[in-house]
Amino acid sequence: AGDPVQAALWGLLRTARTEYPERTIRLLDLDEAASPETTARALFSTGEPELAVIGGRVTAPRLVRVSAADASERVVLDPERTVLVTGGTGELGRELAEHLVRHHGVRHLVLTSRQGEAAPGAADVCSALVAAGAESVRIEACDVADREQIATVVNGLGGALGSVFHLAAVLDDGLLAGQSAERFARVLAPKA
């Protein structure tokens, strides 16, 4: 848990499991105390594709529906702090930014994209967010795969940064069998 390298590997293996359903691909998260017996039981006694053996307990991931009241209590954003949305001018970034303004009271946003203000529809995004209740919206040109560029954006916020929503991505769809190291690196760069 909390290891970005492992998370990326799990995502890749989930993709492989989807693309090659005839193969048995299981993901198992073990802590240091996991015994061979518990591990074997976890692997062979369930049909679960993903398991964790932590503290001797075997668990499987599940989505659980929560009430709207419970969900809103879990996410508290300080309306006086700035929210940074990477990939903020893309479709998902725009939707999230508007949701944050309308439903979480966010008033100050910085949206990044590789094209910045030159991104298609960037001015419309700013106008829509201000109309929804935002007090300040900035769009910054920033390739998040470039450490210096993202550091400049973050440092430019001073102590005002409250939250980061990382949505930046490079889209280059293809099956694993058709991937090259170059394509994989280009797609992974903004996420890593």
PDB file of N, CA, C and O in Angstrom, residues 4 11 25 37 43 50 57-58 64 73 84 89 93 98 112 147-148 156-157 166 170:
ATOM      1  N   PRO A   4       4.123   3.677  -5.173  1.00  0.00           N
ATOM      2  CA  PRO A   4       3.757   4.005  -6.556  1.00  0.00           C
ATOM      3  C   PRO A   4       4.279   2.998  -7.587  1.00  0.00           C
ATOM      4  O   PRO A   4       3.611   2.734  -8.578  1.00  0.00           O
ATOM      5  N   GLY A  11      -1.414  -2.126 -11.906  1.00  0.00           N
ATOM      6  CA  GLY A  11      -2.240  -1.644 -13.016  1.00  0.00           C
ATOM      7  C   GLY A  11      -1.890  -2.346 -14.314  1.00  0.00           C
ATOM      8  O   GLY A  11      -2.775  -2.742 -15.084  1.00  0.00           O
ATOM      9  N   ILE A  25      -3.873 -14.875 -13.976  1.00  0.00           N
ATOM     10  CA  ILE A  25      -2.990 -13.833 -13.445  1.00  0.00           C
ATOM     11  C   ILE A  25      -3.619 -13.349 -12.155  1.00  0.00           C
ATOM     12  O   ILE A  25      -4.723 -12.809 -12.154  1.00  0.00           O
ATOM     13  N   GLU A  37       2.033 -21.034   4.487  1.00  0.00           N
ATOM     14  CA  GLU A  37       0.733 -21.709   4.570  1.00  0.00           C
ATOM     15  C   GLU A  37      -0.402 -20.743   4.257  1.00  0.00           C
ATOM     16  O   GLU A  37      -1.318 -21.063   3.498  1.00  0.00           O
ATOM     17  N   LEU A  43      -3.876 -18.251  -2.181  1.00  0.00           N
ATOM     18  CA  LEU A  43      -3.771 -18.455  -3.627  1.00  0.00           C
ATOM     19  C   LEU A  43      -4.709 -19.525  -4.149  1.00  0.00           C
ATOM     20  O   LEU A  43      -5.314 -19.374  -5.205  1.00  0.00           O
ATOM     21  N   GLU A  50      -7.412 -10.868  -6.901  1.00  0.00           N
ATOM     22  CA  GLU A  50      -6.543  -9.992  -6.111  1.00  0.00           C
ATOM     23  C   GLU A  50      -6.794 -10.233  -4.635  1.00  0.00           C
ATOM     24  O   GLU A  50      -7.938 -10.246  -4.185  1.00  0.00           O
ATOM     25  N   ARG A  57      -4.345 -11.946   8.036  1.00  0.00           N
ATOM     26  CA  ARG A  57      -5.709 -11.889   7.493  1.00  0.00           C
ATOM     27  C   ARG A  57      -5.660 -11.836   5.985  1.00  0.00           C
ATOM     28  O   ARG A  57      -4.870 -11.105   5.396  1.00  0.00           O
ATOM     29  N   VAL A  58      -6.521 -12.603   5.357  1.00  0.00           N
ATOM     30  CA  VAL A  58      -6.635 -12.609   3.899  1.00  0.00           C
ATOM     31  C   VAL A  58      -7.848 -11.769   3.537  1.00  0.00           C
ATOM     32  O   VAL A  58      -8.960 -12.031   4.010  1.00  0.00           O
ATOM     33  N   VAL A  64     -17.761  -0.612  -1.931  1.00  0.00           N
ATOM     34  CA  VAL A  64     -18.863  -0.554  -0.991  1.00  0.00           C
ATOM     35  C   VAL A  64     -19.582   0.766  -1.195  1.00  0.00           C
ATOM     36  O   VAL A  64     -18.951   1.829  -1.196  1.00  0.00           O
ATOM     37  N   GLU A  73     -18.658  13.854   4.077  1.00  0.00           N
ATOM     38  CA  GLU A  73     -17.916  14.042   5.315  1.00  0.00           C
ATOM     39  C   GLU A  73     -16.463  13.635   5.170  1.00  0.00           C
ATOM     40  O   GLU A  73     -15.598  14.131   5.871  1.00  0.00           O
ATOM     41  N   LEU A  84      -4.836  22.386  -7.038  1.00  0.00           N
ATOM     42  CA  LEU A  84      -4.114  22.183  -8.285  1.00  0.00           C
ATOM     43  C   LEU A  84      -4.689  20.955  -8.973  1.00  0.00           C
ATOM     44  O   LEU A  84      -4.777  19.886  -8.363  1.00  0.00           O
ATOM     45  N   THR A  89      -7.305  20.974 -18.170  1.00  0.00           N
ATOM     46  CA  THR A  89      -8.077  21.458 -19.313  1.00  0.00           C
ATOM     47  C   THR A  89      -8.649  20.314 -20.143  1.00  0.00           C
ATOM     48  O   THR A  89      -9.382  20.563 -21.095  1.00  0.00           O
ATOM     49  N   GLY A  93     -10.532  16.646 -16.291  1.00  0.00           N
ATOM     50  CA  GLY A  93     -10.095  17.752 -15.442  1.00  0.00           C
ATOM     51  C   GLY A  93     -11.140  18.846 -15.323  1.00  0.00           C
ATOM     52  O   GLY A  93     -11.373  19.389 -14.242  1.00  0.00           O
ATOM     53  N   GLU A  98     -15.111  21.626 -11.972  1.00  0.00           N
ATOM     54  CA  GLU A  98     -16.459  22.159 -11.750  1.00  0.00           C
ATOM     55  C   GLU A  98     -17.127  21.487 -10.552  1.00  0.00           C
ATOM     56  O   GLU A  98     -17.790  22.142  -9.749  1.00  0.00           O
ATOM     57  N   THR A 112      -3.435  22.764 -14.844  1.00  0.00           N
ATOM     58  CA  THR A 112      -2.277  22.661 -15.724  1.00  0.00           C
ATOM     59  C   THR A 112      -2.599  21.788 -16.921  1.00  0.00           C
ATOM     60  O   THR A 112      -3.444  20.905 -16.857  1.00  0.00           O
ATOM     61  N   ARG A 147      10.123  17.580 -14.078  1.00  0.00           N
ATOM     62  CA  ARG A 147      10.189  17.962 -12.661  1.00  0.00           C
ATOM     63  C   ARG A 147      10.345  19.471 -12.461  1.00  0.00           C
ATOM     64  O   ARG A 147       9.760  20.043 -11.548  1.00  0.00           O
ATOM     65  N   GLU A 148      11.155  20.111 -13.289  1.00  0.00           N
ATOM     66  CA  GLU A 148      11.370  21.555 -13.132  1.00  0.00           C
ATOM     67  C   GLU A 148      10.098  22.336 -13.401  1.00  0.00           C
ATOM     68  O   GLU A 148       9.793  23.308 -12.705  1.00  0.00           O
ATOM     69  N   GLY A 156       5.324  28.375  -7.142  1.00  0.00           N
ATOM     70  CA  GLY A 156       4.640  29.629  -7.419  1.00  0.00           C
ATOM     71  C   GLY A 156       3.375  29.824  -6.589  1.00  0.00           C
ATOM     72  O   GLY A 156       2.872  30.929  -6.458  1.00  0.00           O
ATOM     73  N   LEU A 157       2.879  28.747  -6.012  1.00  0.00           N
ATOM     74  CA  LEU A 157       1.685  28.834  -5.179  1.00  0.00           C
ATOM     75  C   LEU A 157       2.023  29.192  -3.733  1.00  0.00           C
ATOM     76  O   LEU A 157       1.124  29.484  -2.943  1.00  0.00           O
ATOM     77  N   HIS A 166      -4.387  14.744  -9.500  1.00  0.00           N
ATOM     78  CA  HIS A 166      -3.470  14.450 -10.602  1.00  0.00           C
ATOM     79  C   HIS A 166      -4.204  13.684 -11.696  1.00  0.00           C
ATOM     80  O   HIS A 166      -4.481  12.501 -11.563  1.00  0.00           O
ATOM     81  N   VAL A 170      -1.148  10.930 -20.972  1.00  0.00           N
ATOM     82  CA  VAL A 170      -0.874  10.843 -22.404  1.00  0.00           C
ATOM     83  C   VAL A 170      -1.630   9.626 -22.887  1.00  0.00           C
ATOM     84  O   VAL A 170      -1.499   8.538 -22.320  1.00  0.00           O
TER      85      VAL A 170
END
